[in-house]
PDB file of C-alpha atoms and ligand atoms in Angstrom:
ATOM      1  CA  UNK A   1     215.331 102.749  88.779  1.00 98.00           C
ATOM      2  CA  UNK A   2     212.680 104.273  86.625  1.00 98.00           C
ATOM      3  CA  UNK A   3     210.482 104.612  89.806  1.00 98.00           C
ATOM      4  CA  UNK A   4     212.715 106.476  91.359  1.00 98.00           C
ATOM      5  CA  UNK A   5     214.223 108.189  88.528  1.00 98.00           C
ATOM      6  CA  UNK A   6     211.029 109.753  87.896  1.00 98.00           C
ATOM      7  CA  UNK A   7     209.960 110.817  91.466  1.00 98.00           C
ATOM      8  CA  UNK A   8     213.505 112.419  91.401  1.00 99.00           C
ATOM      9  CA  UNK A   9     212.542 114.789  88.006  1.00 98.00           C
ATOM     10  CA  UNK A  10     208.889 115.267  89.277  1.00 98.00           C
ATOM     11  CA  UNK A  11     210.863 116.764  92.422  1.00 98.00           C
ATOM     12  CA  UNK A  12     213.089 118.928  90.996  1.00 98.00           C
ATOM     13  CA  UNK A  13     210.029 120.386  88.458  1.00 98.00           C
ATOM     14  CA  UNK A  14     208.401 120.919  91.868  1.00 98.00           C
ATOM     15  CA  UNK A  15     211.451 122.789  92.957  1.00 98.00           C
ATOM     16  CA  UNK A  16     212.194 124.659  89.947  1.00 98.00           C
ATOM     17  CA  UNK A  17     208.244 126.346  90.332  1.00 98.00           C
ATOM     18  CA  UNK A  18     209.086 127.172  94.021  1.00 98.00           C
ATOM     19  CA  UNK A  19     212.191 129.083  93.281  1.00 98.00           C
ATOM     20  CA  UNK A  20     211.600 132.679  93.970  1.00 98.00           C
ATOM     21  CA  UNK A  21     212.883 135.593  95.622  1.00 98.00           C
ATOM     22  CA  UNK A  22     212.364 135.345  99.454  1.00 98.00           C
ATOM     23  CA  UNK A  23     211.870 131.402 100.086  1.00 98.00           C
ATOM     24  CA  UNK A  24     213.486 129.759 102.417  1.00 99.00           C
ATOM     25  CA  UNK A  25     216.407 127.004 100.983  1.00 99.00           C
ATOM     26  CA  UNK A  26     214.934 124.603 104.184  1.00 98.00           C
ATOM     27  CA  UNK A  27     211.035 125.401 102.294  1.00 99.00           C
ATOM     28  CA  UNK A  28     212.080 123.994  99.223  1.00 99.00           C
ATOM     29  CA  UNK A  29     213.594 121.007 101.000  1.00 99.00           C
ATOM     30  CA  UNK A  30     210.457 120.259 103.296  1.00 98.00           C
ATOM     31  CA  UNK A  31     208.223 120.442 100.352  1.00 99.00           C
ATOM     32  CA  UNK A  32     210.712 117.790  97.987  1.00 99.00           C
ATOM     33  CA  UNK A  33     210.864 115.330 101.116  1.00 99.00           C
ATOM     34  CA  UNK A  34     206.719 115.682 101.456  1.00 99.00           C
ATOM     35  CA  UNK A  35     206.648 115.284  97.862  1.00 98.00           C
ATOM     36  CA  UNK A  36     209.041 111.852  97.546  1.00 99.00           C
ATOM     37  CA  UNK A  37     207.413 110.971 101.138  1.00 98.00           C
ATOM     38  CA  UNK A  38     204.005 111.114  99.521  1.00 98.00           C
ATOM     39  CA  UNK A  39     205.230 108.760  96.219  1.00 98.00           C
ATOM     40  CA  UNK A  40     205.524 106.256  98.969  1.00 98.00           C
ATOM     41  CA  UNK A  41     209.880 106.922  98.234  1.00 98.00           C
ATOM     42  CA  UNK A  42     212.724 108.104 100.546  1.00 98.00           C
ATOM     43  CA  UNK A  43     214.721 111.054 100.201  1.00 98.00           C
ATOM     44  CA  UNK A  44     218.725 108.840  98.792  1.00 98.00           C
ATOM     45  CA  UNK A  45     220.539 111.790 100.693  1.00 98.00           C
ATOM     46  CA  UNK A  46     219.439 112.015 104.033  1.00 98.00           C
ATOM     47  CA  UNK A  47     221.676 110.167 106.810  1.00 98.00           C
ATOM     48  CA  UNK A  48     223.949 109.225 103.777  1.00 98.00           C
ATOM     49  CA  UNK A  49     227.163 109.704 105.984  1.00 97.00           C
ATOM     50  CA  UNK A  50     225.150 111.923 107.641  1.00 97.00           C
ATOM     51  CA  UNK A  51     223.924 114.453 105.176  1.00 98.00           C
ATOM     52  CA  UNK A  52     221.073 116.517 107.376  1.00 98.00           C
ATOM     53  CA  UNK A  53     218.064 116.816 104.288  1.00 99.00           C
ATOM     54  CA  UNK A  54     217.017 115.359 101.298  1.00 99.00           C
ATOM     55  CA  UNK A  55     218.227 118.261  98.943  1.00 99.00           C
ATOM     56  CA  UNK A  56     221.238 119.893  98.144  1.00 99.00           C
ATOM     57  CA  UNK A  57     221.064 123.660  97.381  1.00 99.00           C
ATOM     58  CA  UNK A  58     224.027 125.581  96.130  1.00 99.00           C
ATOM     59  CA  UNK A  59     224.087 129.290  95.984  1.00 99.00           C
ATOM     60  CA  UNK A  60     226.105 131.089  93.834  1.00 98.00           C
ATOM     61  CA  UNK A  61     229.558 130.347  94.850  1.00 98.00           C
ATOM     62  CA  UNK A  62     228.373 127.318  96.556  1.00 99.00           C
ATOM     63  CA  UNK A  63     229.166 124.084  94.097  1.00 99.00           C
ATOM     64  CA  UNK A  64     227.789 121.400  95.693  1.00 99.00           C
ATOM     65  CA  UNK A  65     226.443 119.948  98.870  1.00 98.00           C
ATOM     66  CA  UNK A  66     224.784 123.330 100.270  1.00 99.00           C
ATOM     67  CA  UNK A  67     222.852 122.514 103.465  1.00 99.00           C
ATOM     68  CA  UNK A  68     218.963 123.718 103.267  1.00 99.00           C
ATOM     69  CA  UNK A  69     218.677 126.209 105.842  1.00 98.00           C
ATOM     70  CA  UNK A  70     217.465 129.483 106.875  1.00 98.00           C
ATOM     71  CA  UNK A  71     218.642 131.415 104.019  1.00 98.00           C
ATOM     72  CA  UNK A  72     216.293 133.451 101.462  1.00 98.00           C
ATOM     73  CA  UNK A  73     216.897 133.290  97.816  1.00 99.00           C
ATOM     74  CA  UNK A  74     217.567 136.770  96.868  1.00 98.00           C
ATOM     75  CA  UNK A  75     217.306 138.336  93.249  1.00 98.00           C
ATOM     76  CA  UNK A  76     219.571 137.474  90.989  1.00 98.00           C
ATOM     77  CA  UNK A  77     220.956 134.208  92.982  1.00 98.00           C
ATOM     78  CA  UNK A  78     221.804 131.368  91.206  1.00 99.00           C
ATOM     79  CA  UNK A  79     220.698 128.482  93.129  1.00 99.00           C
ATOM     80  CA  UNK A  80     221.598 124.356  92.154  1.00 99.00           C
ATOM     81  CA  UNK A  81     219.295 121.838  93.439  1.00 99.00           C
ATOM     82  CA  UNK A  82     220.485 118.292  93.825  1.00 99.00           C
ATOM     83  CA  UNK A  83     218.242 115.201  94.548  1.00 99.00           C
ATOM     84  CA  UNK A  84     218.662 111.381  95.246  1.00 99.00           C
ATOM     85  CA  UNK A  85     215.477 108.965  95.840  1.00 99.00           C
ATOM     86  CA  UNK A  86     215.183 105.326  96.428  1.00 98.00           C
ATOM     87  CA  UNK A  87     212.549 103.135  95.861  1.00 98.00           C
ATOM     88  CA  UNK A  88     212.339  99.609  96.278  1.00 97.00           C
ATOM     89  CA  UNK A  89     215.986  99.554  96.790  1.00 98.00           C
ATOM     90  CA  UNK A  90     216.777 101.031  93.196  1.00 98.00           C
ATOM     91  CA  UNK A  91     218.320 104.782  93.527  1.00 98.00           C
ATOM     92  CA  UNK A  92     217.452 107.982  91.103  1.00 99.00           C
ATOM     93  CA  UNK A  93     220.150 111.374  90.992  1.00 98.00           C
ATOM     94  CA  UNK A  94     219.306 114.457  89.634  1.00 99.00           C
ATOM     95  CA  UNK A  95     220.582 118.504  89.596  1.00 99.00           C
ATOM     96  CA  UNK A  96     219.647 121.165  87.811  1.00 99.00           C
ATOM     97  CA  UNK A  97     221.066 125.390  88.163  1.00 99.00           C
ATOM     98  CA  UNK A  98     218.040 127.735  87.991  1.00 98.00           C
ATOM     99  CA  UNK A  99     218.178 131.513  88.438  1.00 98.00           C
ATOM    100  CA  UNK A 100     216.060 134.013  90.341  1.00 98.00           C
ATOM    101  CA  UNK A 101     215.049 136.505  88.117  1.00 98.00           C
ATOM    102  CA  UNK A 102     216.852 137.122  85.127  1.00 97.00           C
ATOM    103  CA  UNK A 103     220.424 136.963  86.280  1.00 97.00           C
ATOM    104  CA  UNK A 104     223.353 138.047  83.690  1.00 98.00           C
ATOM    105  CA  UNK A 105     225.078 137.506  80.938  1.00 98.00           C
ATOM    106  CA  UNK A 106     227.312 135.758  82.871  1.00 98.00           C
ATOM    107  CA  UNK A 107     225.275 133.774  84.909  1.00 98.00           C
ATOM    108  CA  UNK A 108     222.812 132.869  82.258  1.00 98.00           C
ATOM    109  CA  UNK A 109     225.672 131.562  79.961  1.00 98.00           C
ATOM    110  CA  UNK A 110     227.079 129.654  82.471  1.00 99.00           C
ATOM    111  CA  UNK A 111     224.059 127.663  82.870  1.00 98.00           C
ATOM    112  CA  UNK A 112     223.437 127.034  79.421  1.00 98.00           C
ATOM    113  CA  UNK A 113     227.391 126.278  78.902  1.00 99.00           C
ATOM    114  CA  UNK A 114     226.991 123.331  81.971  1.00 99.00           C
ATOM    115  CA  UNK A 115     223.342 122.242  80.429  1.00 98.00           C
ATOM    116  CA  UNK A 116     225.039 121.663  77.188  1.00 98.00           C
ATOM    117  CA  UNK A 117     227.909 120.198  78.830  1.00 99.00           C
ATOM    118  CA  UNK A 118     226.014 117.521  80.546  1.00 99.00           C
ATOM    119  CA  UNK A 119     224.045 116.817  77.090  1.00 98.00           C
ATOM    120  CA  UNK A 120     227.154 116.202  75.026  1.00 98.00           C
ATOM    121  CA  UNK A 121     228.857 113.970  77.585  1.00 99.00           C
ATOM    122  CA  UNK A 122     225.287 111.914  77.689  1.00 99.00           C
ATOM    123  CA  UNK A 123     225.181 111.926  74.297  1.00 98.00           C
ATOM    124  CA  UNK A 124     228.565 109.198  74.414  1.00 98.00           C
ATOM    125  CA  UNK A 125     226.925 107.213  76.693  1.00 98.00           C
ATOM    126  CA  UNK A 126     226.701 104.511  74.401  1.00 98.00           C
ATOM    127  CA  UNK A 127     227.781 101.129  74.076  1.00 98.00           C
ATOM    128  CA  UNK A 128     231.575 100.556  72.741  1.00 98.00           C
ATOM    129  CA  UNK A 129     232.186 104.014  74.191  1.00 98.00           C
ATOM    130  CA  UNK A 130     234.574 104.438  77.219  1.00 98.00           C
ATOM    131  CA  UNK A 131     234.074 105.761  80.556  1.00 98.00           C
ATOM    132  CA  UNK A 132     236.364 108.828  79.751  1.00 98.00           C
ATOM    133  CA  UNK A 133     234.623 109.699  76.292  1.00 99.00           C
ATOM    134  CA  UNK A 134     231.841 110.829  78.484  1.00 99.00           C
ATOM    135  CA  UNK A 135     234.377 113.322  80.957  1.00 99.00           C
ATOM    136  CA  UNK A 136     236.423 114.393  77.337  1.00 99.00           C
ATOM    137  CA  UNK A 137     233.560 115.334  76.010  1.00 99.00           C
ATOM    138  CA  UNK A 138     232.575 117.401  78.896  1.00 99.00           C
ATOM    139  CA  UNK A 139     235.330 119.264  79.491  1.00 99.00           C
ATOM    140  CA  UNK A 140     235.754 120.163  76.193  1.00 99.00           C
ATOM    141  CA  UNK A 141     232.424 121.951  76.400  1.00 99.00           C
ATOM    142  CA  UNK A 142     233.303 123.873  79.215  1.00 99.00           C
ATOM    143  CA  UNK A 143     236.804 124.818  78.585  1.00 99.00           C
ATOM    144  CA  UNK A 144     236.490 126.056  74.943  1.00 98.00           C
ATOM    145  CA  UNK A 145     233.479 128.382  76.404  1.00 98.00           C
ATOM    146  CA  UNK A 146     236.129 129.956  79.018  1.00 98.00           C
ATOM    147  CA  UNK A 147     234.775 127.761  81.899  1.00 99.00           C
ATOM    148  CA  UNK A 148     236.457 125.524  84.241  1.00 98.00           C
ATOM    149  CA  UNK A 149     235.134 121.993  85.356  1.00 98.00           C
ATOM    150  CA  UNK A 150     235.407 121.245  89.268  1.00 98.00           C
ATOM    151  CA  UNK A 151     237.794 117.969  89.831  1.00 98.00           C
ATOM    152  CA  UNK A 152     237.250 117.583  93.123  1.00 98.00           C
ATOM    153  CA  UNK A 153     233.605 115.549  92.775  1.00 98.00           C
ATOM    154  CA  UNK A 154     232.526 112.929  90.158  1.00 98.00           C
ATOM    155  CA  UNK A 155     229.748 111.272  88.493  1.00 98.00           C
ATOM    156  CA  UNK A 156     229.212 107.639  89.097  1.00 98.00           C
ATOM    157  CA  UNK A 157     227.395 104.444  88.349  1.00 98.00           C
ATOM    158  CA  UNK A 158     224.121 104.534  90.226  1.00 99.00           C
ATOM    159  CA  UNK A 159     221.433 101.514  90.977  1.00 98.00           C
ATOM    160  CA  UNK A 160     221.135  99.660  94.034  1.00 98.00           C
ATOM    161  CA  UNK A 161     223.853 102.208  95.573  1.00 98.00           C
ATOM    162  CA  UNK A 162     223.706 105.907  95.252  1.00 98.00           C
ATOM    163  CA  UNK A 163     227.142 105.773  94.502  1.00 98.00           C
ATOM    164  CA  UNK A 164     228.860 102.611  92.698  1.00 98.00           C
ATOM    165  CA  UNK A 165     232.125 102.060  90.023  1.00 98.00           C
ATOM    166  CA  UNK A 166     233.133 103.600  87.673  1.00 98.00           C
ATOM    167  CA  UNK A 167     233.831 107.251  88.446  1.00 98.00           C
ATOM    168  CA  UNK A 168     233.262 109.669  85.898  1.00 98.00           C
ATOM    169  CA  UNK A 169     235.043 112.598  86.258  1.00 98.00           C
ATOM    170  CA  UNK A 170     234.311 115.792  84.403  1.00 98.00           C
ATOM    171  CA  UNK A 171     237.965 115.898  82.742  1.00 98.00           C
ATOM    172  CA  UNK A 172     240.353 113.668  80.889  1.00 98.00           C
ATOM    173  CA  UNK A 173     241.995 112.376  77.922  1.00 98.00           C
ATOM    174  CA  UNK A 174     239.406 110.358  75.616  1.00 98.00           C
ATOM    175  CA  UNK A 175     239.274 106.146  75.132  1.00 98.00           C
ATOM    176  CA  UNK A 176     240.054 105.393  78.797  1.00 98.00           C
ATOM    177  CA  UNK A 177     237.887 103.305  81.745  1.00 98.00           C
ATOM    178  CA  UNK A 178     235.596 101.168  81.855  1.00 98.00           C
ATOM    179  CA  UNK A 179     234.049  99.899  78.688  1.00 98.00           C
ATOM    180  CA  UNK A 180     230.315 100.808  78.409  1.00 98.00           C
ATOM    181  CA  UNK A 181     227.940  98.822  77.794  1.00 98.00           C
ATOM    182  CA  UNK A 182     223.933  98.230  78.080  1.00 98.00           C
ATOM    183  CA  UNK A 183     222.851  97.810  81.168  1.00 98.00           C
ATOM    184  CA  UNK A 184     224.787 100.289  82.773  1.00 98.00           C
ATOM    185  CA  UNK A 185     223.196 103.083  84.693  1.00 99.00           C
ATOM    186  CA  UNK A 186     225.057 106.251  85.489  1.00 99.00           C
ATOM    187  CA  UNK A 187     224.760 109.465  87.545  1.00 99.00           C
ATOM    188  CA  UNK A 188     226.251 111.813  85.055  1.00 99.00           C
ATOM    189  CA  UNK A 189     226.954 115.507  86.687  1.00 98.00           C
ATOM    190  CA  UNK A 190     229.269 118.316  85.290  1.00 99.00           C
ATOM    191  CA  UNK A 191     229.856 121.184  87.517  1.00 99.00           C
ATOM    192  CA  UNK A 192     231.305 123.828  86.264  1.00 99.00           C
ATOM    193  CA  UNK A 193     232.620 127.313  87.621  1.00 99.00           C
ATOM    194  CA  UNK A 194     232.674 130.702  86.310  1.00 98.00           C
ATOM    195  CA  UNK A 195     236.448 131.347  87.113  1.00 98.00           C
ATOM    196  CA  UNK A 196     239.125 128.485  88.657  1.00 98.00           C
ATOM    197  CA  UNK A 197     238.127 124.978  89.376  1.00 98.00           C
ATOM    198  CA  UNK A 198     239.806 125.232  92.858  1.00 98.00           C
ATOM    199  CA  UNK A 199     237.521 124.299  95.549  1.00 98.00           C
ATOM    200  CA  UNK A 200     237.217 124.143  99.184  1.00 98.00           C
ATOM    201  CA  UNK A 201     234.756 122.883 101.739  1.00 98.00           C
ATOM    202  CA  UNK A 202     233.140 125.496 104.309  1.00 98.00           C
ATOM    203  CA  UNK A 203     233.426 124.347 108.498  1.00 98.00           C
ATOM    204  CA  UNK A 204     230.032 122.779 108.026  1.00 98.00           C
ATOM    205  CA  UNK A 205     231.452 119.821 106.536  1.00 98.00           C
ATOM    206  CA  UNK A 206     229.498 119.468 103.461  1.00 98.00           C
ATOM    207  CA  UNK A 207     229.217 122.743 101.626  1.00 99.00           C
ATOM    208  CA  UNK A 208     231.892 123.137  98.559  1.00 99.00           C
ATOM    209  CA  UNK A 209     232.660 126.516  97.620  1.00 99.00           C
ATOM    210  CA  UNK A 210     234.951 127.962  95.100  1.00 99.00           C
ATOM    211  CA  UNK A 211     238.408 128.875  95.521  1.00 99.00           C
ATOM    212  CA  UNK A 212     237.759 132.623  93.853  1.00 98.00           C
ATOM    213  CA  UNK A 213     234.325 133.549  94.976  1.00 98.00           C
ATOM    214  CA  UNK A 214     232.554 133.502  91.554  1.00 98.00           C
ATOM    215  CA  UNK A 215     229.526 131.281  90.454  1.00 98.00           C
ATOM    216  CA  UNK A 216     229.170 127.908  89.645  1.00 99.00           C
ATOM    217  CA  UNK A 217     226.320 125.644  88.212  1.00 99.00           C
ATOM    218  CA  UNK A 218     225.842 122.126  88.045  1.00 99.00           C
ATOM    219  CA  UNK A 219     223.466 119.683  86.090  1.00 99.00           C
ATOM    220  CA  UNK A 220     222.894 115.824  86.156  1.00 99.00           C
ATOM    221  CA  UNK A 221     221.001 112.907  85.393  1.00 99.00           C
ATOM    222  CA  UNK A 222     220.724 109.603  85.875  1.00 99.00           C
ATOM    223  CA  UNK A 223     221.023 107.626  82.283  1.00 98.00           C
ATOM    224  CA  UNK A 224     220.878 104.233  81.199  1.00 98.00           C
ATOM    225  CA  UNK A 225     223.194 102.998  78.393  1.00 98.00           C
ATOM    226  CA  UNK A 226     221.226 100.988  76.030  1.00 98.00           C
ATOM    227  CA  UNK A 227     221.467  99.177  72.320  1.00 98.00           C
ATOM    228  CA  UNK A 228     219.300 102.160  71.363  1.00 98.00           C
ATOM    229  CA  UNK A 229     221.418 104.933  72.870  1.00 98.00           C
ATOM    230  CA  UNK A 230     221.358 106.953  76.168  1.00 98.00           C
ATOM    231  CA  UNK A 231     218.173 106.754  77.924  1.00 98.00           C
ATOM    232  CA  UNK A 232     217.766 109.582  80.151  1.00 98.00           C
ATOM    233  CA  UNK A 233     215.502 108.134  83.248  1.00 98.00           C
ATOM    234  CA  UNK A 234     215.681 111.645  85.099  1.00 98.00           C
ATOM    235  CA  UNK A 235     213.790 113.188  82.008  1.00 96.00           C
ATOM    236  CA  UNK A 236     209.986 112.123  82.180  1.00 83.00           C
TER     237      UNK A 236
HETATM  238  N1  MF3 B 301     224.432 114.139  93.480  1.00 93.42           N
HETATM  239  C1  MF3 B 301     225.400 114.093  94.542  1.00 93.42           C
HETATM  240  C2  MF3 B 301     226.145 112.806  94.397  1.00 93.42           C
HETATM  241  O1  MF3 B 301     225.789 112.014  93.612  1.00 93.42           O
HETATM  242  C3  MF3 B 301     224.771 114.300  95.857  1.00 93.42           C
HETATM  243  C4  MF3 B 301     225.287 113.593  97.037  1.00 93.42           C
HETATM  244  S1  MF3 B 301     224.803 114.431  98.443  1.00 93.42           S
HETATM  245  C5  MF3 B 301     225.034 113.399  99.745  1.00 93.42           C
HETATM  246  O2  MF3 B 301     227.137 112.546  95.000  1.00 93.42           O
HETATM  247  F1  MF3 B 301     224.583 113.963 100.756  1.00 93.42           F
HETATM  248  F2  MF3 B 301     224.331 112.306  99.533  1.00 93.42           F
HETATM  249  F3  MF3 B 301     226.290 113.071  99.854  1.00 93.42           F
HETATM  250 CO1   CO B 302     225.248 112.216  91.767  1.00 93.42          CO
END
């Protein structure tokens, strides 16, 4: 999982550098599956029930799931890239919210809001811990900065699946689910909106958009709990 935790964070540095007004969202996705092609990896999204690429890229109202396609990143866009790779069988997740240009107030603050989300709710990803300490902890986060967390997607365990048990959504009372303990590896992944957490998905399947038409940002990694605290294999 390391292998392919860190092909997953050299590919989304990659990405990050590429982001700029007038690229292509299908660009950025050719150049992440050369880049996890050349690492001798495969792109974890593509074909998974028929997801078309190897990233996901969300823009602006988009929350997750956006297809790579034609469209050019304008000024002022914020755009979410989400990767998956697998190597030797053992899978790697990992999203990160960037902005072209400088954004606003808004915009920036929801990024840093979500970034600090995800932190926290890593940061009780430790054994004796429950499942739901992680979501609690998230949502608290959000909500007390004004923000809403989307219920309609989840984190999840991650290893020799992309997805595998338990859940972990972004929401919930504190103490509940599965006990943690080391060993466990999970995908954790707050997204967050500007305004509601109502969602709904576009005709093209895949793409999640919000209810209300304002921004949304999103951030994971993949962690490992261990006796020594989270261990953050997405970071390198
Ligand atoms: N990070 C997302 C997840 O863990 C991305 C899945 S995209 C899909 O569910 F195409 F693979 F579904
Ligand atoms: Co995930």
């Amino acid at each position: 999982m390391a292998c392919a935790c860190r092909i997953v964070a050299e590919t989304l540095d990659l990405i990050e550098g590429m982001i700029e007004r007038g690229i292509q969202t299908r660009e950025l996705d050719l150049a992440a599956e050369a880049h996890i092609e050349g690492r001798g990896a495969r792109p974890a999204f593509k074909g998974y029930r028929g997801y078309p690429a190897t990233l996901c890229i969300s823009v602006n109202d988009q929350v997750v799931h956006g297809i790579p396609g034609p469209l050019r990143l304008k000024e002022g866009d914020l755009v979410s890239v989400d990767v998956g790779v697998v190597c030797d069988g053992f899978y790697g997740d990992a999203a990160g919210s960037y902005l072209v240009g400088q954004g606003t107030d808004e915009t920036r603050r929801l990024l840093q809001v979500t970034r600090d989300a995800l932190e926290v709710g890593i940061g009780e990803a430790v054994p004796g811990k429950r499942v739901s300490d992680i979501s609690h902890a998230i949502q608290t986060v959000v909500e007390s900065n004004g923000f809403s967390v989307v219920r309609d997607f989840v984190g999840h365990g991650i290893g020799r699946s992309l997805h595998e048990d338990p859940q972990i959504p972004n929401y919930g009372d504190p103490g509940k689910g599965a006990l943690l303990k080391p060993g466990m590896t999970l995908a954790i992944e707050p997204m967050v909106n500007a305004g509601g957490s109502g969602v709904r998905i576009l005709a093209d399947r895949w793409t999640a958009v919000t209810l209300d038409g304002r921004a949304s940002a999103h951030f994971e990694h993949t962690v490992a709990v261990t006796e020594n605290g989270p261990r953050i294999l997405t970071r390198v």
